[in-house]
PDB file of C-alpha atoms in Angstrom:
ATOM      1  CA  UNK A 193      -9.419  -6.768  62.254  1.00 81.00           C
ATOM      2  CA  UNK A 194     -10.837  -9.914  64.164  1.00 92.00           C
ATOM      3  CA  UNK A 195     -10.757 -13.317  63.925  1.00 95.00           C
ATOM      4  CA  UNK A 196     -14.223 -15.239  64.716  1.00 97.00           C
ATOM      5  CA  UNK A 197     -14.924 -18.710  65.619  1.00 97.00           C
ATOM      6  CA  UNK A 198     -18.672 -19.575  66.213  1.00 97.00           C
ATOM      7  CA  UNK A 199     -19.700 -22.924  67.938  1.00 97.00           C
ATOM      8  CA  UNK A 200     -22.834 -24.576  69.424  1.00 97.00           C
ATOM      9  CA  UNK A 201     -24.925 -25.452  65.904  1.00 97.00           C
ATOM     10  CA  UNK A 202     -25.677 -29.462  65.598  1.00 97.00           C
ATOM     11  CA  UNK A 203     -29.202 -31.405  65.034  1.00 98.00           C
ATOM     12  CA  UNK A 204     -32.458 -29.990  66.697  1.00 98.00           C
ATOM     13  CA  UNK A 205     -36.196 -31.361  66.182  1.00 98.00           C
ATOM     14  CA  UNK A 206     -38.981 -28.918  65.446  1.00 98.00           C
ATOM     15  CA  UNK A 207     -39.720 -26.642  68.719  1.00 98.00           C
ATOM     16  CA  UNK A 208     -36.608 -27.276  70.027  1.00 98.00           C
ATOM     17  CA  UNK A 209     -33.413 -24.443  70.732  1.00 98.00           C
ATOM     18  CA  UNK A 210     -29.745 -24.373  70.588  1.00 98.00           C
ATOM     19  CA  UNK A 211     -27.436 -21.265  71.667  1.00 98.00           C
ATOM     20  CA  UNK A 212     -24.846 -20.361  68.804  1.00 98.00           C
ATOM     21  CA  UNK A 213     -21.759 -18.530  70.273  1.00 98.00           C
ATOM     22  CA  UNK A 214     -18.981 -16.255  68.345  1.00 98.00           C
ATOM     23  CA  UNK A 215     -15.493 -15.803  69.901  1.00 98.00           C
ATOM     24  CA  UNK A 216     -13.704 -13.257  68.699  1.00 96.00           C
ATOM     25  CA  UNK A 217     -10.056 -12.291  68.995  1.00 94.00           C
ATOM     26  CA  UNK A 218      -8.096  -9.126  68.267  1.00 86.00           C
ATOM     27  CA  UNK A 219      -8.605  -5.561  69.107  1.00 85.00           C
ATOM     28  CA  UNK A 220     -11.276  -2.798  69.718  1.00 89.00           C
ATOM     29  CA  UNK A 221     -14.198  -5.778  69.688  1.00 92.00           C
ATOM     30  CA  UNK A 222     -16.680  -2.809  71.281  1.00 89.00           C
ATOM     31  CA  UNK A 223     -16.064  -1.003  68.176  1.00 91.00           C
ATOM     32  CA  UNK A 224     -17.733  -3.445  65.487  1.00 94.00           C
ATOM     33  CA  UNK A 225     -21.369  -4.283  64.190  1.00 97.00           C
ATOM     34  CA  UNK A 226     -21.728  -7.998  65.202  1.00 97.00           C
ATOM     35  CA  UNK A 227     -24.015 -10.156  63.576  1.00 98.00           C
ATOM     36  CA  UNK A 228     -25.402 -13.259  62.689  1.00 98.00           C
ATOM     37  CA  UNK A 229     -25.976 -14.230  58.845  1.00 98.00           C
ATOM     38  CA  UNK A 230     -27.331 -18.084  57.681  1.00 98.00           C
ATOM     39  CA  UNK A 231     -27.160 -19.201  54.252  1.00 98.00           C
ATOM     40  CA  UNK A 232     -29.597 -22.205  53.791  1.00 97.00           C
ATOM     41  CA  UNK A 233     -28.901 -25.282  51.420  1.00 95.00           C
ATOM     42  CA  UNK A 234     -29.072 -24.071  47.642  1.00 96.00           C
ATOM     43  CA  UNK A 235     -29.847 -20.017  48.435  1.00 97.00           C
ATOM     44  CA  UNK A 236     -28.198 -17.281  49.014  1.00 98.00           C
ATOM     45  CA  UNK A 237     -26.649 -15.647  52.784  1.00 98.00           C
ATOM     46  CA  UNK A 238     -29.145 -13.624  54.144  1.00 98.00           C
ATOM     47  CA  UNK A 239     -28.696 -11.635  57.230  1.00 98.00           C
ATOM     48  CA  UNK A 240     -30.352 -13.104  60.366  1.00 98.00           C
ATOM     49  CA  UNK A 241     -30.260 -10.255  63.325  1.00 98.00           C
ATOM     50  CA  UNK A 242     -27.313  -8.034  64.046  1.00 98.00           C
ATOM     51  CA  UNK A 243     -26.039  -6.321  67.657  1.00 98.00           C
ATOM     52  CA  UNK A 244     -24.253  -3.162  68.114  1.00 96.00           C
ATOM     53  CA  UNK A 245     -21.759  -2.298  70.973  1.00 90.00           C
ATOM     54  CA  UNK A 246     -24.816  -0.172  73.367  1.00 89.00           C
ATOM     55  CA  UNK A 247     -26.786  -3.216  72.933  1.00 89.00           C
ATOM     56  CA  UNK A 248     -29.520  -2.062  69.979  1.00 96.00           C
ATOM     57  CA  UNK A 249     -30.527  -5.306  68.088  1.00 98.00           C
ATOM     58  CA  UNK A 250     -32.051  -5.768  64.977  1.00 98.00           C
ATOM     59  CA  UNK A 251     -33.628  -9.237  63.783  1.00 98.00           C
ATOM     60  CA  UNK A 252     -35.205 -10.394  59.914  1.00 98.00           C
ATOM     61  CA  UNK A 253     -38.587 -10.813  59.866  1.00 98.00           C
ATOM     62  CA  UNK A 254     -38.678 -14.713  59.710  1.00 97.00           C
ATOM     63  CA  UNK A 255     -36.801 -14.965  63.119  1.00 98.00           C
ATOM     64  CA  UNK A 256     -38.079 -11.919  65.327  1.00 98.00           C
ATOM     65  CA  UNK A 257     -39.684 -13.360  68.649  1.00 98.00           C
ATOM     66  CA  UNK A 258     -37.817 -16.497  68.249  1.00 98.00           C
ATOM     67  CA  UNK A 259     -34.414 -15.603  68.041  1.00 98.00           C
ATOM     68  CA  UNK A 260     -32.396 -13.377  70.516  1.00 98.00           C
ATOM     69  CA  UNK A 261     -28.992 -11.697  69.736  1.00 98.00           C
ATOM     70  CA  UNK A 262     -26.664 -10.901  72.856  1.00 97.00           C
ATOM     71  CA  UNK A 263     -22.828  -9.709  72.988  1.00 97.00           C
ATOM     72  CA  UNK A 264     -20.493  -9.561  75.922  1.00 96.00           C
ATOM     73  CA  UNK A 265     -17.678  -6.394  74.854  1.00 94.00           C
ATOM     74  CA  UNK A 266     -15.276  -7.762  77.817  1.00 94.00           C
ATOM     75  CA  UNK A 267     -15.485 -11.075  76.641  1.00 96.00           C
ATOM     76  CA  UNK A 268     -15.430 -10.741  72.985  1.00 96.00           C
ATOM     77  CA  UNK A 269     -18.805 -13.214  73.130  1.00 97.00           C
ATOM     78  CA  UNK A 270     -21.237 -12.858  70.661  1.00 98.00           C
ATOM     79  CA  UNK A 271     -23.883 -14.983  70.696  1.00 98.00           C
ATOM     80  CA  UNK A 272     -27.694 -16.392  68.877  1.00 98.00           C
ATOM     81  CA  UNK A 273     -30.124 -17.673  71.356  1.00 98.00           C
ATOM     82  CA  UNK A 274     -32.587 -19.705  68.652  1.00 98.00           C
ATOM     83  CA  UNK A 275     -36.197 -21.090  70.290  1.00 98.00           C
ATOM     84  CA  UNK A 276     -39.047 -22.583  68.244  1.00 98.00           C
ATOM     85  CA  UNK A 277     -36.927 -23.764  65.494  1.00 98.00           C
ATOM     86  CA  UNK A 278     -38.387 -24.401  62.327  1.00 98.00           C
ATOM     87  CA  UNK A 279     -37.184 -27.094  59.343  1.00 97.00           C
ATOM     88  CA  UNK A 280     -36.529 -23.601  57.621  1.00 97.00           C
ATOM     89  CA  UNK A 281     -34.226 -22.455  59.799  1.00 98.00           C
ATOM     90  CA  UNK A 282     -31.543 -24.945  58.423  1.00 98.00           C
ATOM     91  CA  UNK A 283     -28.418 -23.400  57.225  1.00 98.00           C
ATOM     92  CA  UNK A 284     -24.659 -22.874  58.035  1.00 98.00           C
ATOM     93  CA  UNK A 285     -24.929 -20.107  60.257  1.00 98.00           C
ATOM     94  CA  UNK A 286     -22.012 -17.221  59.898  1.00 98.00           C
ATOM     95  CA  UNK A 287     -20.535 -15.052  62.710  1.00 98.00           C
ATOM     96  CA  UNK A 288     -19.896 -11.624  61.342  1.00 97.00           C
ATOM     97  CA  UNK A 289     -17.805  -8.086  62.419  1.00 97.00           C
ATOM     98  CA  UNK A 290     -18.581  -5.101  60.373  1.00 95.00           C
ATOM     99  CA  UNK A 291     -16.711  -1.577  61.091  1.00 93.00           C
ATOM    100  CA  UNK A 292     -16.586   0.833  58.693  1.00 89.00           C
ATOM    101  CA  UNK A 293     -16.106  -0.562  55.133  1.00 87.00           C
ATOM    102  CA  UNK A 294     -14.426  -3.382  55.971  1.00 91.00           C
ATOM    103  CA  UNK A 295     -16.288  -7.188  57.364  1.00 94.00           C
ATOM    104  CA  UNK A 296     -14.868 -10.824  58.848  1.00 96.00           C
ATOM    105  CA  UNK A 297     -16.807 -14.010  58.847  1.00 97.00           C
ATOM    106  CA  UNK A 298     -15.866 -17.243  60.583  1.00 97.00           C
ATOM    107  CA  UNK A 299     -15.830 -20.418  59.564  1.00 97.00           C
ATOM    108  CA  UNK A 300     -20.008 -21.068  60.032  1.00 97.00           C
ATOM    109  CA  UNK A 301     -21.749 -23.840  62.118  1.00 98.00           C
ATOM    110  CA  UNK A 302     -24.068 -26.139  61.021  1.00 98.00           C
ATOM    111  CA  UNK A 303     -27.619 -26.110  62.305  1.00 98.00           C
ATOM    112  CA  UNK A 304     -29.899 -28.716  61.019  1.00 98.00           C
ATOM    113  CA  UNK A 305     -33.856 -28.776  62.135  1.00 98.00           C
ATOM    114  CA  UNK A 306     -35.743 -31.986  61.899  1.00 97.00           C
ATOM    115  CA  UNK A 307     -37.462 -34.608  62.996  1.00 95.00           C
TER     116      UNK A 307
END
């Protein structure tokens, strides 16, 4: 299992960008799904893009062509690269490893859009 610890979310007007990261610890890192979920204020976690260990991405709707989801395996780096940010793209943002049936989340960052 790994632990994750994500950093880099804070206060960001409209248009602007901010880089989340993910470190992770513990073994066979290459081996895991990594991805990034938000849950906005008053709704439910929803799953923003995910990355898997060749490098095939896959992003929600509301953030493809703004948001860009990278990993490094041999430094156990995942990370969020968010342009254009909206006002609805506020949420505590979750770092997350998936293998097989079993998932860990880190602590989330906060990433608050507005003026």
């Amino acid at each position: 299992q790994v632990q994750l610890v994500e950093s880099g979310g804070g206060l960001v007007q409209p248009g602007g960008s901010l880089r989340l990261s993910c470190a992770a610890s513990g073994t066979l890192f290459s081996f895991y799904v990594m991805g990034w979920y938000r849950q906005p204020p008053g709704k439910q976690r929803e799953l923003v893009a995910t990355v898997v260990s060749g490098g095939t991405t896959t992003y929600a709707d509301s953030v493809k062509g703004r948001f860009t989801i990278t990993r490094d395996n041999t430094k156990k780096m995942v990370y969020l690269q968010m342009n254009s940010l909206k006002p609805e793209d506020t949420a505590v943002y979750y770092c997350n490893a998936r293998r097989g049936g079993a998932a860990s989340w880190g602590q989330g960052t906060q990433v608050t859009v507005s003026s």
